[in-house]
PDB file of C-alpha atoms and ligand atoms in Angstrom:
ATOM      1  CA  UNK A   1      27.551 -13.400 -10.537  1.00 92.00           C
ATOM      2  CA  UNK A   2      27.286 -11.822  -7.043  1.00 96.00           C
ATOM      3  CA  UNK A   3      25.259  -8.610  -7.045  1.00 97.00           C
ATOM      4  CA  UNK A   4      24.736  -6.343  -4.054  1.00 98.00           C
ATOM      5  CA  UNK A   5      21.828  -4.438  -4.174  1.00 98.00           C
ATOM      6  CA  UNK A   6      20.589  -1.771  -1.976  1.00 98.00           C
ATOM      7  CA  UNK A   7      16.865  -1.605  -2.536  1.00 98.00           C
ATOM      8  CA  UNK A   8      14.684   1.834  -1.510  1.00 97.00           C
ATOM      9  CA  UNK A   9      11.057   1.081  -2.359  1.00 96.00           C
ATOM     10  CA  UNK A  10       8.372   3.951  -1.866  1.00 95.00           C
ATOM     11  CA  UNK A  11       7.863   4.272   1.850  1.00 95.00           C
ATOM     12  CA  UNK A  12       8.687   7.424   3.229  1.00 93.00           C
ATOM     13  CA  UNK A  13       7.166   7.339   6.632  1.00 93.00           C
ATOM     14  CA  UNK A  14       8.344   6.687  10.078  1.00 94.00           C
ATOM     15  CA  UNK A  15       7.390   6.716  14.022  1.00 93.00           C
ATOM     16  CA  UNK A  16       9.939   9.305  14.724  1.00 93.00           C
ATOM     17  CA  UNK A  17      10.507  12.971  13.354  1.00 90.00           C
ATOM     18  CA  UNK A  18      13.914  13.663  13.787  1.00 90.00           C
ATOM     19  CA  UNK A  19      14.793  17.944  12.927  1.00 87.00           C
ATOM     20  CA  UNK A  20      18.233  16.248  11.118  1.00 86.00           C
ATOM     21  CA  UNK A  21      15.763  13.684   8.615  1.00 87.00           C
ATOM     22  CA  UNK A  22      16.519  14.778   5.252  1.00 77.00           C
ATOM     23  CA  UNK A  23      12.809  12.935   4.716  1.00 78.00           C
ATOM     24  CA  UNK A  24      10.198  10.627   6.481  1.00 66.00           C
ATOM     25  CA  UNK A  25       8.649  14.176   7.342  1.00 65.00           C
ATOM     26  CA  UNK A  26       4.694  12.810   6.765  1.00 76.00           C
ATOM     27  CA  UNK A  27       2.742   9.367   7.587  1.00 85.00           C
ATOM     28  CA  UNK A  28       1.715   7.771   4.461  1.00 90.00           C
ATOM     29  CA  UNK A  29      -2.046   6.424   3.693  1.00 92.00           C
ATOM     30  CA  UNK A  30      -3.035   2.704   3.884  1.00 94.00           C
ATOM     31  CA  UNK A  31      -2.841   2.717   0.150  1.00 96.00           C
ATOM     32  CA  UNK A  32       0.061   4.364  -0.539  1.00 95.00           C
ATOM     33  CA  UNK A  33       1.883   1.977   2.080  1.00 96.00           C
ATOM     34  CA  UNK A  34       0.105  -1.118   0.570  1.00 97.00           C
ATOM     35  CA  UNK A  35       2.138  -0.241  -3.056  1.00 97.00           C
ATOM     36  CA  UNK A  36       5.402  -0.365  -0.920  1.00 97.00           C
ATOM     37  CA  UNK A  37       4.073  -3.401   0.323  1.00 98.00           C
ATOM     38  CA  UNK A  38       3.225  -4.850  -3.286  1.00 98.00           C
ATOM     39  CA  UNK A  39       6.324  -3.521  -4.405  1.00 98.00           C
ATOM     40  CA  UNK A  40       8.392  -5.452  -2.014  1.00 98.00           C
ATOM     41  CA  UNK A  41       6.715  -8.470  -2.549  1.00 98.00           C
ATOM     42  CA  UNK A  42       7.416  -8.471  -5.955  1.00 98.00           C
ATOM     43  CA  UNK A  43      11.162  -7.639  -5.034  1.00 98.00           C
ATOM     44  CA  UNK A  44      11.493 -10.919  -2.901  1.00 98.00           C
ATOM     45  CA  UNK A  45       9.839 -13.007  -5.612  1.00 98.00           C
ATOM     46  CA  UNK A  46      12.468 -11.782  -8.429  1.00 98.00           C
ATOM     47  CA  UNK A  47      15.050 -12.276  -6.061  1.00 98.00           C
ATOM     48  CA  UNK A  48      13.681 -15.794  -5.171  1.00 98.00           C
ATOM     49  CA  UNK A  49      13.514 -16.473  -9.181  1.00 97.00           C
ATOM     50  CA  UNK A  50      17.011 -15.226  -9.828  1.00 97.00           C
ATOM     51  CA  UNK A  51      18.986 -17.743  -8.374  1.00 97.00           C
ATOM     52  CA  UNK A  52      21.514 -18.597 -10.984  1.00 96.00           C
ATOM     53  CA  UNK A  53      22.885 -15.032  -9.377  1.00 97.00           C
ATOM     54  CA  UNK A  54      24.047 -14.778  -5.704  1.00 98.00           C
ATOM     55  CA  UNK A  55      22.928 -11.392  -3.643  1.00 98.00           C
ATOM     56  CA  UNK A  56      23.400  -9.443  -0.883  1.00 98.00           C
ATOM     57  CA  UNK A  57      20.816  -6.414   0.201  1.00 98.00           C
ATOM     58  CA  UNK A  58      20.796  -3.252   2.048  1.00 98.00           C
ATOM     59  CA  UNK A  59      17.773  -1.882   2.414  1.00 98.00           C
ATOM     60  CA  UNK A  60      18.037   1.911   2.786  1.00 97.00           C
ATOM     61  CA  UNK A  61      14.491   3.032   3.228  1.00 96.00           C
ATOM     62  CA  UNK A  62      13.202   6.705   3.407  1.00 94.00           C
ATOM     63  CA  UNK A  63      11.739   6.427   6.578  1.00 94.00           C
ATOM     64  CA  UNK A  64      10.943   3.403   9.337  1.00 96.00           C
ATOM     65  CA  UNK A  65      10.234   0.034   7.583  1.00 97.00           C
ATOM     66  CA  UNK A  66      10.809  -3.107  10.153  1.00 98.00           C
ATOM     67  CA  UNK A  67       7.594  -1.398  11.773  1.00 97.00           C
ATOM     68  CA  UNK A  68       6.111  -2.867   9.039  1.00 97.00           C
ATOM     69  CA  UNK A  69       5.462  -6.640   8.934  1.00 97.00           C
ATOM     70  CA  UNK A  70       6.074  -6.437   4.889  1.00 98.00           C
ATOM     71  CA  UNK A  71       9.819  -5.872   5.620  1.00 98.00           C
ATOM     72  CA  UNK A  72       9.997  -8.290   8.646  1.00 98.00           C
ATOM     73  CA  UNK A  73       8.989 -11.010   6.340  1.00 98.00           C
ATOM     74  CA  UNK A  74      10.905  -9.768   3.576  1.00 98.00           C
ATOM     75  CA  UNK A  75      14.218 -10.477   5.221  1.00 98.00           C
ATOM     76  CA  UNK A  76      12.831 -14.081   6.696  1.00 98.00           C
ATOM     77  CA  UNK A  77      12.145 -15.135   2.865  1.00 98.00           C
ATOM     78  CA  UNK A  78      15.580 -13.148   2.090  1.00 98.00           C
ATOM     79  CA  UNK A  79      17.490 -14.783   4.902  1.00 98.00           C
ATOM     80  CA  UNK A  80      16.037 -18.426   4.022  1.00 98.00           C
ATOM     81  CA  UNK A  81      17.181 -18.367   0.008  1.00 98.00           C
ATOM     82  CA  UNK A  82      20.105 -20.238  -0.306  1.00 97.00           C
ATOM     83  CA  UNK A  83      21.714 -17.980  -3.045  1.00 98.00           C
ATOM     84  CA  UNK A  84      21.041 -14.884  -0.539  1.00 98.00           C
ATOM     85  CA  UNK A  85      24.447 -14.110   0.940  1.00 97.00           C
ATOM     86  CA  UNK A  86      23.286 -11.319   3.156  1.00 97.00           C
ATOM     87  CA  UNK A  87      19.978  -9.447   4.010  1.00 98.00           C
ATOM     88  CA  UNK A  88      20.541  -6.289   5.895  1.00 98.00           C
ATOM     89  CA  UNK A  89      18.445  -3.318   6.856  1.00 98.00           C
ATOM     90  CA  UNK A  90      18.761  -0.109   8.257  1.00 98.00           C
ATOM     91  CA  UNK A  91      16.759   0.907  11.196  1.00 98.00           C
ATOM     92  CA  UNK A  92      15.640   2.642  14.245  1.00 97.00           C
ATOM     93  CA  UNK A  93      15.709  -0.686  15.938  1.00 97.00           C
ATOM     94  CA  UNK A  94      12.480   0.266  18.003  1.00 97.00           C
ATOM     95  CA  UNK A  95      10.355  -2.943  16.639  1.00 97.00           C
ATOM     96  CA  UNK A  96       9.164  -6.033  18.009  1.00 96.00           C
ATOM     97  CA  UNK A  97      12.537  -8.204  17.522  1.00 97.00           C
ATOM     98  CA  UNK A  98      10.252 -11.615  17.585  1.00 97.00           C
ATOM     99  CA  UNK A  99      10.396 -11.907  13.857  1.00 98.00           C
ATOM    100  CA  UNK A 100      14.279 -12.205  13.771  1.00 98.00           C
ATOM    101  CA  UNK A 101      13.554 -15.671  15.344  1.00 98.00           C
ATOM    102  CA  UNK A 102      12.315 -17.046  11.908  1.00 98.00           C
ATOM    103  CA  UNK A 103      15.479 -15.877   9.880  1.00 98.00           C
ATOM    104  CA  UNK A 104      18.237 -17.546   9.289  1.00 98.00           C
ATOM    105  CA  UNK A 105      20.612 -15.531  11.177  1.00 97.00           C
ATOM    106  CA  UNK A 106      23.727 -15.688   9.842  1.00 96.00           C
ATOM    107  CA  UNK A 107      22.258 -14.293   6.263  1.00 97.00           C
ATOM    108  CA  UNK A 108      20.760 -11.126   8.505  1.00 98.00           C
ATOM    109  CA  UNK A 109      22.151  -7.874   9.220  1.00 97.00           C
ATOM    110  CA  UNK A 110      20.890  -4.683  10.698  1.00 98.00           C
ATOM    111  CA  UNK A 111      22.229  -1.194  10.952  1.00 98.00           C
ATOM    112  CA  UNK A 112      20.717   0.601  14.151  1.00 98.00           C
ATOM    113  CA  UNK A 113      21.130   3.819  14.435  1.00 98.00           C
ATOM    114  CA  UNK A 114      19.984   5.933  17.748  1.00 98.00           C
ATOM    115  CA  UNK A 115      18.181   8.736  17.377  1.00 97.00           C
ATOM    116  CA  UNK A 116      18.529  10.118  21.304  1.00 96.00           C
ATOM    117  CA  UNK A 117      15.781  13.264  20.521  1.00 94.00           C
ATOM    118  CA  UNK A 118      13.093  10.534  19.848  1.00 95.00           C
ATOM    119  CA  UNK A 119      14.037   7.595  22.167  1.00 96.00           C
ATOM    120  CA  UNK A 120      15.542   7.005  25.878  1.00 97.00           C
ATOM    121  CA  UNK A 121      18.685   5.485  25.622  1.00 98.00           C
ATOM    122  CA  UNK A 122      18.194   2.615  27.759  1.00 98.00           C
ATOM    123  CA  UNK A 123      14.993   1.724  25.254  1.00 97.00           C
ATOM    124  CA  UNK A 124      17.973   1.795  22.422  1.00 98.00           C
ATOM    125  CA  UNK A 125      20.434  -0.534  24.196  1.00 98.00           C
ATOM    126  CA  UNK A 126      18.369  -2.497  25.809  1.00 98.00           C
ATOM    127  CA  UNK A 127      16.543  -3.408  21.915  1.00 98.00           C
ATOM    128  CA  UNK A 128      20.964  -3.616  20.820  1.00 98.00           C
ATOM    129  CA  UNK A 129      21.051  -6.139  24.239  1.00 98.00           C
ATOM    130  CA  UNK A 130      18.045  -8.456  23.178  1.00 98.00           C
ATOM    131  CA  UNK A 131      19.820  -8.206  19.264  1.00 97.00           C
ATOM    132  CA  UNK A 132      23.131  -9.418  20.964  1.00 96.00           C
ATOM    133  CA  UNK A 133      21.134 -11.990  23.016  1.00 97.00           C
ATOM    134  CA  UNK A 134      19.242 -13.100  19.926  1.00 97.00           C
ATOM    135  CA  UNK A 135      22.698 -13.468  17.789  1.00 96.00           C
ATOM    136  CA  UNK A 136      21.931 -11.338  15.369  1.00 97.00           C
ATOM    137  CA  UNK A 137      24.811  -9.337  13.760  1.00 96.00           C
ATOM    138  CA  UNK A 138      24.140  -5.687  13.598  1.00 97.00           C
ATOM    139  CA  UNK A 139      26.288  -2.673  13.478  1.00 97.00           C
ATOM    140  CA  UNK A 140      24.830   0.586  16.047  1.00 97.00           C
ATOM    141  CA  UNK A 141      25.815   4.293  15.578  1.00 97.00           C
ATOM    142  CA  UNK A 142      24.753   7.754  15.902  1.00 97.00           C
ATOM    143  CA  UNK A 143      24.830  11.207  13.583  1.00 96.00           C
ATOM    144  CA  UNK A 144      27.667  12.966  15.215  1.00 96.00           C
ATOM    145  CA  UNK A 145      26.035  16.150  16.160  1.00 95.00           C
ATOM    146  CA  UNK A 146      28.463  17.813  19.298  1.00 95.00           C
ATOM    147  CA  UNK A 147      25.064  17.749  21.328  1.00 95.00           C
ATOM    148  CA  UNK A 148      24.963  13.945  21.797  1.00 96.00           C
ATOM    149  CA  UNK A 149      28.513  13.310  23.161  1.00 96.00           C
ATOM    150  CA  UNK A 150      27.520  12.582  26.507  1.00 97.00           C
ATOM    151  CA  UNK A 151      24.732  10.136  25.164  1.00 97.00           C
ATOM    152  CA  UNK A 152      26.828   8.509  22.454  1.00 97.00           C
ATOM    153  CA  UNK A 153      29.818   8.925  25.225  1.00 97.00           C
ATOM    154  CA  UNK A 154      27.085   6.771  28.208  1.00 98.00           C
ATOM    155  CA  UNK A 155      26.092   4.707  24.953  1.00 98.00           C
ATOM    156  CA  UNK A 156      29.324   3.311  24.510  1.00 97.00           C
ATOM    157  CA  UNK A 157      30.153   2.625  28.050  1.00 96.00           C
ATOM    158  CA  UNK A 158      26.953   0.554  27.987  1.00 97.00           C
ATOM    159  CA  UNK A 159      27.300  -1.384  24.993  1.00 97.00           C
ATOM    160  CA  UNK A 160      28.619  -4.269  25.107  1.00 94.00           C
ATOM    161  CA  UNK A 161      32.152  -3.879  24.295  1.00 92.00           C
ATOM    162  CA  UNK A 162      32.114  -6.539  20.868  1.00 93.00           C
ATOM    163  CA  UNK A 163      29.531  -3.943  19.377  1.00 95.00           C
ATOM    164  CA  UNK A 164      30.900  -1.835  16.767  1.00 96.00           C
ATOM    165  CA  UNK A 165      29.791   2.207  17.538  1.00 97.00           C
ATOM    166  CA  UNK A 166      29.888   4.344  14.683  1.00 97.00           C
ATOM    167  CA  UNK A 167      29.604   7.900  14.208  1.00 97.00           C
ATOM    168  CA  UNK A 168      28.181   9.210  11.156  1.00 95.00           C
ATOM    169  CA  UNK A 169      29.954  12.767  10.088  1.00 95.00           C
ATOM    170  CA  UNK A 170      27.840  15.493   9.949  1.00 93.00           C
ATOM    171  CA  UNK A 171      29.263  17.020   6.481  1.00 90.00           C
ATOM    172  CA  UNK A 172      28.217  20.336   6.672  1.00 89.00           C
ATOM    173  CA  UNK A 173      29.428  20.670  10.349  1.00 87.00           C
ATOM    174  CA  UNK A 174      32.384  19.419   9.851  1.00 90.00           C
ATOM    175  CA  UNK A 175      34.244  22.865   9.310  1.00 90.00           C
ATOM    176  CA  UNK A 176      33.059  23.868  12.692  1.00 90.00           C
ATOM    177  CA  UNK A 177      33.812  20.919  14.243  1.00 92.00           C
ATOM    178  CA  UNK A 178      36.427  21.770  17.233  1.00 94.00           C
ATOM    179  CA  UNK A 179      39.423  19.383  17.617  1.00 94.00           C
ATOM    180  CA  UNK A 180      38.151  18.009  20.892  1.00 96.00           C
ATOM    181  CA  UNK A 181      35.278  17.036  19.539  1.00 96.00           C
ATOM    182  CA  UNK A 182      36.640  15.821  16.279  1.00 95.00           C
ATOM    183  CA  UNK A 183      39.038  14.138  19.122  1.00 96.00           C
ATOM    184  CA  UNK A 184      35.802  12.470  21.144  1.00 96.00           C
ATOM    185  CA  UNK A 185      34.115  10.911  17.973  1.00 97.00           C
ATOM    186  CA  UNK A 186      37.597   9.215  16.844  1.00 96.00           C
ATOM    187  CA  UNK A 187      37.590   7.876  20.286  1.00 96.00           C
ATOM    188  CA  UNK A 188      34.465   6.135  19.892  1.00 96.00           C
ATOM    189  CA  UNK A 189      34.897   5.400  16.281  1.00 96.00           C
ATOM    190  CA  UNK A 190      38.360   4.382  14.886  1.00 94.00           C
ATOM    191  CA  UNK A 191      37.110   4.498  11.671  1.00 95.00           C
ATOM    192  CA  UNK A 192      35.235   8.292  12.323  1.00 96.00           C
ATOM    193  CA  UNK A 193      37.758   9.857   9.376  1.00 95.00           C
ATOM    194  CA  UNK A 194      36.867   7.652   6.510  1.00 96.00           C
ATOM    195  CA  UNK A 195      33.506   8.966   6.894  1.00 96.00           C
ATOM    196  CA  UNK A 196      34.524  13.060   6.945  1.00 96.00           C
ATOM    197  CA  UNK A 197      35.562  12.906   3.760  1.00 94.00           C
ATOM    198  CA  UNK A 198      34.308  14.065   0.364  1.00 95.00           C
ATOM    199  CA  UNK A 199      36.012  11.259  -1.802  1.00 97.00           C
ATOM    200  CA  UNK A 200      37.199  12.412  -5.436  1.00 97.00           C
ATOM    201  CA  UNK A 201      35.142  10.208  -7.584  1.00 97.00           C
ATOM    202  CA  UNK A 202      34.622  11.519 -10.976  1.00 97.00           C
ATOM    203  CA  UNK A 203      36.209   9.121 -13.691  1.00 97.00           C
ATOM    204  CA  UNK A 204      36.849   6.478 -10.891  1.00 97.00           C
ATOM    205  CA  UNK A 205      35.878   3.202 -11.503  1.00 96.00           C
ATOM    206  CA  UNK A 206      32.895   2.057  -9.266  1.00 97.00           C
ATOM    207  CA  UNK A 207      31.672  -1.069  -8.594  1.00 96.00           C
ATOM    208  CA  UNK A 208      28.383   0.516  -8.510  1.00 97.00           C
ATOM    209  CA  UNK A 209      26.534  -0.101 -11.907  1.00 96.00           C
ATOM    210  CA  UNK A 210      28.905  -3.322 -12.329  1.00 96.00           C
ATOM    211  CA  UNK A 211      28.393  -5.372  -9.195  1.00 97.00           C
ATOM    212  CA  UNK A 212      25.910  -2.946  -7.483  1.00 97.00           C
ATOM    213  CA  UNK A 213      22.904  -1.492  -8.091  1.00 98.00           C
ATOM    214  CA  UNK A 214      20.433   0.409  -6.773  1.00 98.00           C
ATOM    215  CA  UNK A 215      16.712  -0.386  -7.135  1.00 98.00           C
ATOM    216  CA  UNK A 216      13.727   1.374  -6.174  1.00 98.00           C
ATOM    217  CA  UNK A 217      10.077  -0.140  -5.786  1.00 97.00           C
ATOM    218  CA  UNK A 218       9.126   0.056  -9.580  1.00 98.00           C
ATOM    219  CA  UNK A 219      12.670  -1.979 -10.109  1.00 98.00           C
ATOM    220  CA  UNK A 220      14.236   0.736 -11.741  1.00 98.00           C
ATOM    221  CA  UNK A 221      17.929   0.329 -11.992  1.00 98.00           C
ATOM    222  CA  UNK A 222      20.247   3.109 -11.292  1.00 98.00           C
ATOM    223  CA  UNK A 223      23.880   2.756 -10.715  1.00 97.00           C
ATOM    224  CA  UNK A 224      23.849   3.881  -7.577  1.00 97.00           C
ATOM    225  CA  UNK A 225      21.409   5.960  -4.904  1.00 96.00           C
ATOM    226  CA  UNK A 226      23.655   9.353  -5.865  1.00 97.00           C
ATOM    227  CA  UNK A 227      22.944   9.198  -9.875  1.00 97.00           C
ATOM    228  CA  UNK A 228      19.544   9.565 -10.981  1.00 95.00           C
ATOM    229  CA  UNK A 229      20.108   7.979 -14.405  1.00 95.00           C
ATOM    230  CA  UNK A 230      18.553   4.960 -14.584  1.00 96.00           C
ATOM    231  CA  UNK A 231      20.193   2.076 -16.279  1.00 96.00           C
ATOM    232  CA  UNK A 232      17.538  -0.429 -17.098  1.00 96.00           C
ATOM    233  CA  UNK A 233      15.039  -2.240 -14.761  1.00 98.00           C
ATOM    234  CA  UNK A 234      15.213  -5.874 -13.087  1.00 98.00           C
ATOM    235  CA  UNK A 235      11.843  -6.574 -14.473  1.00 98.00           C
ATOM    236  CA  UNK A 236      13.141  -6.543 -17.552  1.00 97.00           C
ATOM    237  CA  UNK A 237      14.282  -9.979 -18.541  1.00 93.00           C
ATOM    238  CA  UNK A 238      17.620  -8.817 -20.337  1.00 94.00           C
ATOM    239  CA  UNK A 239      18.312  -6.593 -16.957  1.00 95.00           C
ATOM    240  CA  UNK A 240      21.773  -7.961 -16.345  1.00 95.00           C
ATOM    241  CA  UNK A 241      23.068  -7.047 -19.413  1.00 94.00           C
ATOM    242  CA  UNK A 242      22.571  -3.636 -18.420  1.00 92.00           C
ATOM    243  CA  UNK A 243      25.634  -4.275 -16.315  1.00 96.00           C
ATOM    244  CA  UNK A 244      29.131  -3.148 -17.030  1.00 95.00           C
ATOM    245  CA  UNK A 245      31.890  -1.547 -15.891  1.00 94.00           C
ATOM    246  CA  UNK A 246      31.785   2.161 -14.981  1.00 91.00           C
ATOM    247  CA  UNK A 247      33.624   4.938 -13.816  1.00 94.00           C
ATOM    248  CA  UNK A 248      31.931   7.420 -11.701  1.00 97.00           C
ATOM    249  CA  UNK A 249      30.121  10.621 -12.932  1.00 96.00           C
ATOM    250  CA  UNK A 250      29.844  12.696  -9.782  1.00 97.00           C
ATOM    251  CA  UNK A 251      33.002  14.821  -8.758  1.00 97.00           C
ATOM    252  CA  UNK A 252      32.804  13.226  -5.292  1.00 97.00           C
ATOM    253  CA  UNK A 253      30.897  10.699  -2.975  1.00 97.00           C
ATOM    254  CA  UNK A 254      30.696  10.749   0.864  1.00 95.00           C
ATOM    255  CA  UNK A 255      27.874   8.424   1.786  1.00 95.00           C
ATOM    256  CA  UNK A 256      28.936   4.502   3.172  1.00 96.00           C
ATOM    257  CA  UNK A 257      26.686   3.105   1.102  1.00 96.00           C
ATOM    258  CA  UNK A 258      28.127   4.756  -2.186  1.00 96.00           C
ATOM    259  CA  UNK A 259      31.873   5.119  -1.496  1.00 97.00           C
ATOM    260  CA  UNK A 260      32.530   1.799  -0.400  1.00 96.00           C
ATOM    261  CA  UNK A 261      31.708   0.677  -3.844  1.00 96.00           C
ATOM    262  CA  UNK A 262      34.475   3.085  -5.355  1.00 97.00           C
ATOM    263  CA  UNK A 263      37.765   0.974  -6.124  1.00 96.00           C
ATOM    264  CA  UNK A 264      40.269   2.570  -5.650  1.00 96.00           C
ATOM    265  CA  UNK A 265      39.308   3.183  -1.550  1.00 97.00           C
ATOM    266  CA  UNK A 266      39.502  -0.805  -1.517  1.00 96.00           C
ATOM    267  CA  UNK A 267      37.562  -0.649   1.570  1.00 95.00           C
ATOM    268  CA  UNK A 268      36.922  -4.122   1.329  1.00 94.00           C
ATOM    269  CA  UNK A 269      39.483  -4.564   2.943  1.00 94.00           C
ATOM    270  CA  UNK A 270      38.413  -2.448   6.156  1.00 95.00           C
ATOM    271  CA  UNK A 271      34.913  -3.944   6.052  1.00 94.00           C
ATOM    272  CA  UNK A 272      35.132  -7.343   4.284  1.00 93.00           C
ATOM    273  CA  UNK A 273      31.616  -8.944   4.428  1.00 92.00           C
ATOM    274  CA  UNK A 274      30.295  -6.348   7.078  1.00 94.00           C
ATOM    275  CA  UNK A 275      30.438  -3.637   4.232  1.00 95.00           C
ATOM    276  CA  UNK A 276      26.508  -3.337   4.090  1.00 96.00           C
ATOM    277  CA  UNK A 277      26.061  -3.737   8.002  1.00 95.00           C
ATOM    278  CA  UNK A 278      28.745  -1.629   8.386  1.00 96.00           C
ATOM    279  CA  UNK A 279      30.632  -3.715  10.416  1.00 95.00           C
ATOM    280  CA  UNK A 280      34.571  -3.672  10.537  1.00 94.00           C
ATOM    281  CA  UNK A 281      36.455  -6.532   9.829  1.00 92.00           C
ATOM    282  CA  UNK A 282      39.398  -6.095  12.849  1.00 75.00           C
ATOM    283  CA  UNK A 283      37.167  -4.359  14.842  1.00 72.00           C
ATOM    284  CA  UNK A 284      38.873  -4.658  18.234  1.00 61.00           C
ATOM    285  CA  UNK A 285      36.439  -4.931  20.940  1.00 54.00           C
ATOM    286  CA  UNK A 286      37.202  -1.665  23.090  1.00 54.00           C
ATOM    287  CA  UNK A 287      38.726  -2.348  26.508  1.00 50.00           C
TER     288      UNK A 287
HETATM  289  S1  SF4 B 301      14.396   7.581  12.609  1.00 65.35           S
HETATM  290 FE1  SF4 B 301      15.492   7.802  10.658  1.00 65.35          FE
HETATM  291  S2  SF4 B 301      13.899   7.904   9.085  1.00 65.35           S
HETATM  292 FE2  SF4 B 301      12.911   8.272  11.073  1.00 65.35          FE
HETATM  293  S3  SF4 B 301      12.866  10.500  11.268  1.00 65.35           S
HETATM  294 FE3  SF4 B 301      14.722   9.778  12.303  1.00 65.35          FE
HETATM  295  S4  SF4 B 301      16.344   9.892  10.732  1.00 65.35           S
HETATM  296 FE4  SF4 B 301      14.353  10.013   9.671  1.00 65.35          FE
HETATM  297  S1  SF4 B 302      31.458   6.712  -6.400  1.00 65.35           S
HETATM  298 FE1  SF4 B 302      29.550   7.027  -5.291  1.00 65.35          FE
HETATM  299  S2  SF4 B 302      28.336   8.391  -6.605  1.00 65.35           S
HETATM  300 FE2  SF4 B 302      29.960   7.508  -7.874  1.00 65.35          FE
HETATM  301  S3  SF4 B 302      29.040   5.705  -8.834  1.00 65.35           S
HETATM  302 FE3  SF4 B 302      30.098   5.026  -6.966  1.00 65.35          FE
HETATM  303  S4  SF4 B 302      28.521   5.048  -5.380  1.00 65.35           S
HETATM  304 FE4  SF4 B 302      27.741   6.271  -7.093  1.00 65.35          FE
END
């Protein structure tokens, strides 16, 4: 069985403070981070014991985690299991890249996003630069806030042009969002509108809770990061039973990392195995 799991464990702290951060708002202590790092430790080993199942992981953390060596060396054990299909993370991308080195790249993903209040530009791309140099696949992108069109606009002049930009919709802007600059996103990403909308979920059949799951550092099981009921834990030893198919219970869902499990979108089909990264499938390399 192939499971994808998108794993948030208990940090919640990070070297930036952006206004926008719906969290990551304090540091955490050395023992509260050393739980996360227990936590994830125990997460690799269950993933390394569980290989009669294949995986692929996102993690989503609450903050700044590949500052932390914990996570580094969580995605070079990830990246090195055989029955791993993917490891992915999502990031600020301002670490040390070194670490990458001792992965096996083409199970490693990251998902950079720029945060141009708390870092130059030129520190982001050249950090996306040393990525591409390194062959790593990652994805880049930006919250679309009206404010950083020139950056995002000098950011994708600057990219190289095989790197996929997206733009993550700002929801609650969105009604004030003038056409030009609805315009200016969907120039930089093709694939801006699937992200603008509030799909219709309830009673939809999801793949989350079948073929997905959510898990947090305790390995409690919920269906997916939008529905707090929790549906067993992977601790448990029966914890795959706990999987089945589901419709959802929410009226809607607007996050990548929850609609793209929601069948009827078949975005699979946009995003084939670059649906945690983020990465199109036909992605055509702007001109
Ligand atoms: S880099 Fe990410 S986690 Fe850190 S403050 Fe900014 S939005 Fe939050
Ligand atoms: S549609 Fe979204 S909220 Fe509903 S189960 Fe799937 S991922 Fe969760």
């Amino acid at each position: 069985m192939h499971i994808t799991i998108l794993y948030r464990g208990s940090l919640i702290s990070c070297n930036y403070g952006c206004e926008y951060c719906p969290f990551a708002k304090r540091q955490q202590t050395a023992a509260e981070l050393a739980i996360d790092k227990q936590s994830l430790e125990r997460f690799v080993n269950w993933v390394a014991e569980n290989s009669q199942h294949q995986f692929s992981i996102l993690f989503t953390p609450w903050g700044e985690a590949l500052i932390q060596k914990w996570y580094q060396q969580a995605l070079i054990k990830l990246t090195q299991m055989f029955h791993v299909n993917k490891a992915a993370i999502q990031t600020n991308l301002s670490c040390n890249l070194d670490w990458v080195e001792e992965c096996n790249k083409e199970r490693l993903a990251l998902w950079a996003t720029f945060h141009p209040e708390w870092v130059s530009r030129q520190s982001f791309l050249n950090r996306c630069l040393e990525l591409d140099k390194r062959n790593v696949r990652f994805s880049a992108g930006v919250v679309g806030f009206p404010q950083f069109k020139d950056e995002i606009a000098a950011l994708r002049r600057e990219l190289p042009k095989h790197i996929y930009l997206w733009i993550n919709a700002v929801k609650r802007e969105l009604p004030n969002l003038s056409d030009e600059d609805r315009n200016f996103f969907e120039s930089i990403d093709p694939l801006f509108h699937l992200n603008t909308q509030h799909y219709t979920s309830f009673g939809h059949q999801c793949r989350a809770g079948k073929s997905a799951i959510s898990v947090d550092g305790d390995g409690t099981m919920r269906r997916c990061h939008f529905i707090k009921e929790l549906i067993g834990n992977i601790y448990d030893l029966n914890w795959s039973d706990n999987l089945c198919d589901r419709s959802c219970i929410n009226q809607t869902c607007h996050c990548h990392i929850g609609y793209v499990h929601l069948e009827y979108l078949e975005l699979e089909k946009v995003f084939g195995s670059g649906i945690l990264e983020r990465i199109p499938i036909n992605f055509q390399p702007l001109k």
